[in-house]
Amino acid sequence: MGQPTLPPVVYAPTIDLDGATRIRMHEMRDGRTALFVYSAIDRLEEQYGDDARWVLLGVDDLQHAFEQVPYDLLFLDRELHPEGARGE
């Protein structure tokens, strides 16, 4: 079984930190850092809410994000809480 293919662009959630917009990273239970991206805006909104802030990223943008703030895992269309609950 091969690696899943990313679409040409993905939506990534963002947060405001210290007056700047940043891509939102998640710390996993094992301490690794993960970036969750979504293939469609409605999929992102299902996880983060209708008023969620986001940025559209291409493959080169994902590499640039990794160079700025390295992450260990990249998830496509992953549920934040598999049981469907929102929040952190």
Short mmCIF file of N, CA and C in Angstrom, two decimals:
data_model
loop_
_atom_site.label_atom_id
_atom_site.label_comp_id
_atom_site.label_asym_id
_atom_site.label_seq_id
_atom_site.Cartn_x
_atom_site.Cartn_y
_atom_site.Cartn_z
N MET A 1 0.85 -1.18 0.00
CA MET A 1 0.00 0.00 0.00
C MET A 1 0.89 1.23 0.00
N GLY A 2 0.67 2.16 -0.90
CA GLY A 2 1.49 3.36 -1.03
C GLY A 2 1.02 4.50 -0.15
N GLN A 3 1.80 5.57 -0.18
CA GLN A 3 1.46 6.78 0.57
C GLN A 3 0.25 7.45 -0.08
N PRO A 4 -0.66 8.02 0.73
CA PRO A 4 -1.78 8.76 0.14
C PRO A 4 -1.26 9.99 -0.59
N THR A 5 -1.94 10.35 -1.65
CA THR A 5 -1.56 11.50 -2.45
C THR A 5 -2.29 12.74 -1.97
N LEU A 6 -1.54 13.81 -1.77
CA LEU A 6 -2.17 15.08 -1.38
C LEU A 6 -2.75 15.74 -2.62
N PRO A 7 -3.88 16.42 -2.47
CA PRO A 7 -4.40 17.21 -3.58
C PRO A 7 -3.45 18.39 -3.85
N PRO A 8 -3.59 19.07 -4.98
CA PRO A 8 -2.69 20.19 -5.30
C PRO A 8 -2.71 21.32 -4.26
N VAL A 9 -3.86 21.52 -3.63
CA VAL A 9 -3.97 22.52 -2.57
C VAL A 9 -4.78 21.93 -1.42
N VAL A 10 -4.49 22.41 -0.21
CA VAL A 10 -5.21 21.98 0.99
C VAL A 10 -5.52 23.20 1.84
N TYR A 11 -6.50 23.05 2.71
CA TYR A 11 -6.88 24.10 3.65
C TYR A 11 -6.29 23.74 5.01
N ALA A 12 -5.61 24.70 5.64
CA ALA A 12 -5.03 24.48 6.96
C ALA A 12 -5.63 25.49 7.93
N PRO A 13 -5.99 25.04 9.13
CA PRO A 13 -6.52 25.96 10.13
C PRO A 13 -5.43 26.91 10.62
N THR A 14 -5.83 28.10 10.98
CA THR A 14 -4.89 29.09 11.51
C THR A 14 -5.36 29.60 12.86
N ILE A 15 -4.42 30.18 13.60
CA ILE A 15 -4.71 30.84 14.87
C ILE A 15 -3.92 32.13 14.91
N ASP A 16 -4.33 33.04 15.77
CA ASP A 16 -3.59 34.28 15.97
C ASP A 16 -2.71 34.13 17.20
N LEU A 17 -1.41 34.35 17.03
CA LEU A 17 -0.45 34.30 18.12
C LEU A 17 0.40 35.55 18.10
N ASP A 18 0.41 36.25 19.21
CA ASP A 18 1.24 37.45 19.33
C ASP A 18 1.00 38.44 18.18
N GLY A 19 -0.26 38.59 17.78
CA GLY A 19 -0.61 39.54 16.74
C GLY A 19 -0.33 39.08 15.32
N ALA A 20 0.07 37.82 15.15
CA ALA A 20 0.35 37.30 13.81
C ALA A 20 -0.48 36.03 13.58
N THR A 21 -0.87 35.82 12.34
CA THR A 21 -1.61 34.62 11.98
C THR A 21 -0.61 33.49 11.72
N ARG A 22 -0.84 32.36 12.36
CA ARG A 22 0.04 31.19 12.24
C ARG A 22 -0.79 29.97 11.87
N ILE A 23 -0.16 29.02 11.21
CA ILE A 23 -0.81 27.74 10.95
C ILE A 23 -0.94 27.02 12.28
N ARG A 24 -2.10 26.47 12.51
CA ARG A 24 -2.38 25.80 13.78
C ARG A 24 -1.78 24.40 13.78
N MET A 25 -0.96 24.14 14.76
CA MET A 25 -0.35 22.82 14.95
C MET A 25 -1.02 22.15 16.14
N HIS A 26 -0.95 20.84 16.18
CA HIS A 26 -1.53 20.06 17.27
C HIS A 26 -0.45 19.20 17.90
N GLU A 27 -0.44 19.15 19.22
CA GLU A 27 0.48 18.24 19.90
C GLU A 27 -0.26 16.93 20.14
N MET A 28 0.32 15.85 19.67
CA MET A 28 -0.28 14.54 19.82
C MET A 28 0.03 14.00 21.22
N ARG A 29 -0.68 12.99 21.62
CA ARG A 29 -0.48 12.41 22.96
C ARG A 29 0.95 11.95 23.19
N ASP A 30 1.62 11.50 22.13
CA ASP A 30 2.99 11.02 22.27
C ASP A 30 4.03 12.13 22.18
N GLY A 31 3.57 13.40 22.10
CA GLY A 31 4.48 14.54 22.08
C GLY A 31 4.87 15.02 20.69
N ARG A 32 4.51 14.27 19.66
CA ARG A 32 4.83 14.71 18.31
C ARG A 32 3.90 15.85 17.90
N THR A 33 4.38 16.68 16.98
CA THR A 33 3.61 17.80 16.46
C THR A 33 2.98 17.40 15.13
N ALA A 34 1.70 17.72 14.97
CA ALA A 34 0.97 17.35 13.76
C ALA A 34 0.33 18.57 13.12
N LEU A 35 0.31 18.56 11.81
CA LEU A 35 -0.41 19.55 11.02
C LEU A 35 -1.58 18.82 10.38
N PHE A 36 -2.79 19.30 10.65
CA PHE A 36 -4.00 18.74 10.05
C PHE A 36 -4.39 19.63 8.88
N VAL A 37 -4.56 19.05 7.70
CA VAL A 37 -4.99 19.80 6.53
C VAL A 37 -6.21 19.10 5.93
N TYR A 38 -6.97 19.87 5.14
CA TYR A 38 -8.23 19.37 4.62
C TYR A 38 -8.34 19.63 3.13
N SER A 39 -8.95 18.68 2.43
CA SER A 39 -9.06 18.77 0.98
C SER A 39 -10.20 19.68 0.53
N ALA A 40 -11.07 20.06 1.45
CA ALA A 40 -12.20 20.94 1.14
C ALA A 40 -12.53 21.79 2.37
N ILE A 41 -12.98 23.01 2.12
CA ILE A 41 -13.26 23.93 3.23
C ILE A 41 -14.36 23.40 4.15
N ASP A 42 -15.35 22.71 3.59
CA ASP A 42 -16.42 22.19 4.45
C ASP A 42 -15.90 21.11 5.40
N ARG A 43 -14.89 20.37 5.00
CA ARG A 43 -14.30 19.36 5.88
C ARG A 43 -13.56 20.03 7.04
N LEU A 44 -12.86 21.12 6.76
CA LEU A 44 -12.19 21.87 7.82
C LEU A 44 -13.23 22.45 8.78
N GLU A 45 -14.28 23.05 8.23
CA GLU A 45 -15.32 23.66 9.07
C GLU A 45 -16.05 22.63 9.92
N GLU A 46 -16.18 21.39 9.45
CA GLU A 46 -16.79 20.35 10.27
C GLU A 46 -16.00 20.10 11.55
N GLN A 47 -14.69 20.30 11.48
CA GLN A 47 -13.83 20.04 12.63
C GLN A 47 -13.60 21.27 13.50
N TYR A 48 -13.49 22.44 12.89
CA TYR A 48 -13.11 23.66 13.61
C TYR A 48 -14.23 24.68 13.76
N GLY A 49 -15.36 24.43 13.11
CA GLY A 49 -16.49 25.35 13.19
C GLY A 49 -16.60 26.23 11.96
N ASP A 50 -17.80 26.76 11.75
CA ASP A 50 -18.08 27.57 10.56
C ASP A 50 -17.30 28.87 10.53
N ASP A 51 -16.89 29.36 11.69
CA ASP A 51 -16.15 30.62 11.73
C ASP A 51 -14.64 30.41 11.82
N ALA A 52 -14.19 29.19 11.54
CA ALA A 52 -12.77 28.87 11.61
C ALA A 52 -11.97 29.70 10.60
N ARG A 53 -10.81 30.10 11.01
CA ARG A 53 -9.90 30.81 10.11
C ARG A 53 -8.99 29.77 9.46
N TRP A 54 -8.61 30.02 8.20
CA TRP A 54 -7.83 29.04 7.48
C TRP A 54 -6.97 29.73 6.42
N VAL A 55 -6.05 28.95 5.86
CA VAL A 55 -5.21 29.40 4.77
C VAL A 55 -5.16 28.27 3.73
N LEU A 56 -5.10 28.65 2.47
CA LEU A 56 -5.00 27.69 1.38
C LEU A 56 -3.52 27.49 1.07
N LEU A 57 -3.08 26.23 1.06
CA LEU A 57 -1.66 25.92 0.87
C LEU A 57 -1.45 24.94 -0.27
N GLY A 58 -0.42 25.19 -1.06
CA GLY A 58 0.04 24.22 -2.06
C GLY A 58 1.16 23.39 -1.46
N VAL A 59 1.65 22.43 -2.22
CA VAL A 59 2.72 21.55 -1.73
C VAL A 59 3.96 22.36 -1.34
N ASP A 60 4.33 23.35 -2.14
CA ASP A 60 5.49 24.18 -1.81
C ASP A 60 5.27 24.94 -0.50
N ASP A 61 4.03 25.37 -0.27
CA ASP A 61 3.70 26.08 0.97
C ASP A 61 3.84 25.16 2.18
N LEU A 62 3.46 23.89 2.01
CA LEU A 62 3.61 22.93 3.11
C LEU A 62 5.08 22.74 3.46
N GLN A 63 5.92 22.71 2.45
CA GLN A 63 7.36 22.58 2.69
C GLN A 63 7.89 23.82 3.41
N HIS A 64 7.44 24.98 2.97
CA HIS A 64 7.86 26.23 3.62
C HIS A 64 7.40 26.27 5.08
N ALA A 65 6.16 25.84 5.33
CA ALA A 65 5.65 25.79 6.70
C ALA A 65 6.50 24.86 7.55
N PHE A 66 6.88 23.72 6.98
CA PHE A 66 7.72 22.77 7.71
C PHE A 66 9.08 23.38 8.04
N GLU A 67 9.64 24.13 7.11
CA GLU A 67 10.93 24.78 7.34
C GLU A 67 10.84 25.83 8.44
N GLN A 68 9.70 26.50 8.55
CA GLN A 68 9.51 27.53 9.56
C GLN A 68 9.20 26.94 10.93
N VAL A 69 8.31 25.98 10.96
CA VAL A 69 7.90 25.32 12.21
C VAL A 69 7.77 23.83 11.90
N PRO A 70 8.84 23.07 12.12
CA PRO A 70 8.81 21.64 11.76
C PRO A 70 7.68 20.89 12.47
N TYR A 71 7.07 19.99 11.74
CA TYR A 71 6.05 19.12 12.30
C TYR A 71 6.44 17.68 11.99
N ASP A 72 5.97 16.76 12.83
CA ASP A 72 6.31 15.36 12.70
C ASP A 72 5.33 14.59 11.83
N LEU A 73 4.08 15.02 11.85
CA LEU A 73 3.01 14.31 11.16
C LEU A 73 2.18 15.27 10.34
N LEU A 74 1.71 14.80 9.21
CA LEU A 74 0.80 15.55 8.36
C LEU A 74 -0.42 14.67 8.12
N PHE A 75 -1.59 15.16 8.53
CA PHE A 75 -2.83 14.40 8.36
C PHE A 75 -3.75 15.11 7.39
N LEU A 76 -4.34 14.35 6.49
CA LEU A 76 -5.30 14.87 5.52
C LEU A 76 -6.70 14.43 5.92
N ASP A 77 -7.60 15.41 6.06
CA ASP A 77 -9.02 15.15 6.35
C ASP A 77 -9.23 14.33 7.62
N ARG A 78 -8.42 14.58 8.62
CA ARG A 78 -8.53 13.84 9.88
C ARG A 78 -9.53 14.51 10.82
N GLU A 79 -10.31 13.70 11.49
CA GLU A 79 -11.23 14.21 12.50
C GLU A 79 -10.44 14.58 13.74
N LEU A 80 -10.77 15.73 14.34
CA LEU A 80 -10.13 16.13 15.58
C LEU A 80 -10.49 15.17 16.70
N HIS A 81 -11.75 14.84 16.76
CA HIS A 81 -12.27 13.94 17.80
C HIS A 81 -13.15 12.92 17.08
N PRO A 82 -12.66 11.71 16.91
CA PRO A 82 -13.41 10.72 16.12
C PRO A 82 -14.85 10.52 16.57
N GLU A 83 -15.16 10.75 17.84
CA GLU A 83 -16.54 10.60 18.28
C GLU A 83 -17.41 11.78 17.86
N GLY A 84 -16.79 12.78 17.17
CA GLY A 84 -17.57 13.88 16.63
C GLY A 84 -17.62 15.13 17.51
N ALA A 85 -17.02 15.10 18.69
CA ALA A 85 -17.06 16.26 19.58
C ALA A 85 -16.11 17.33 19.08
N ARG A 86 -16.51 18.57 19.15
CA ARG A 86 -15.65 19.69 18.77
C ARG A 86 -14.92 20.20 19.99
N GLY A 87 -13.88 20.97 19.74
CA GLY A 87 -13.11 21.58 20.83
C GLY A 87 -11.80 20.88 21.02
N GLU A 88 -11.04 21.37 21.99
CA GLU A 88 -9.71 20.79 22.24
C GLU A 88 -9.66 20.23 23.63
#
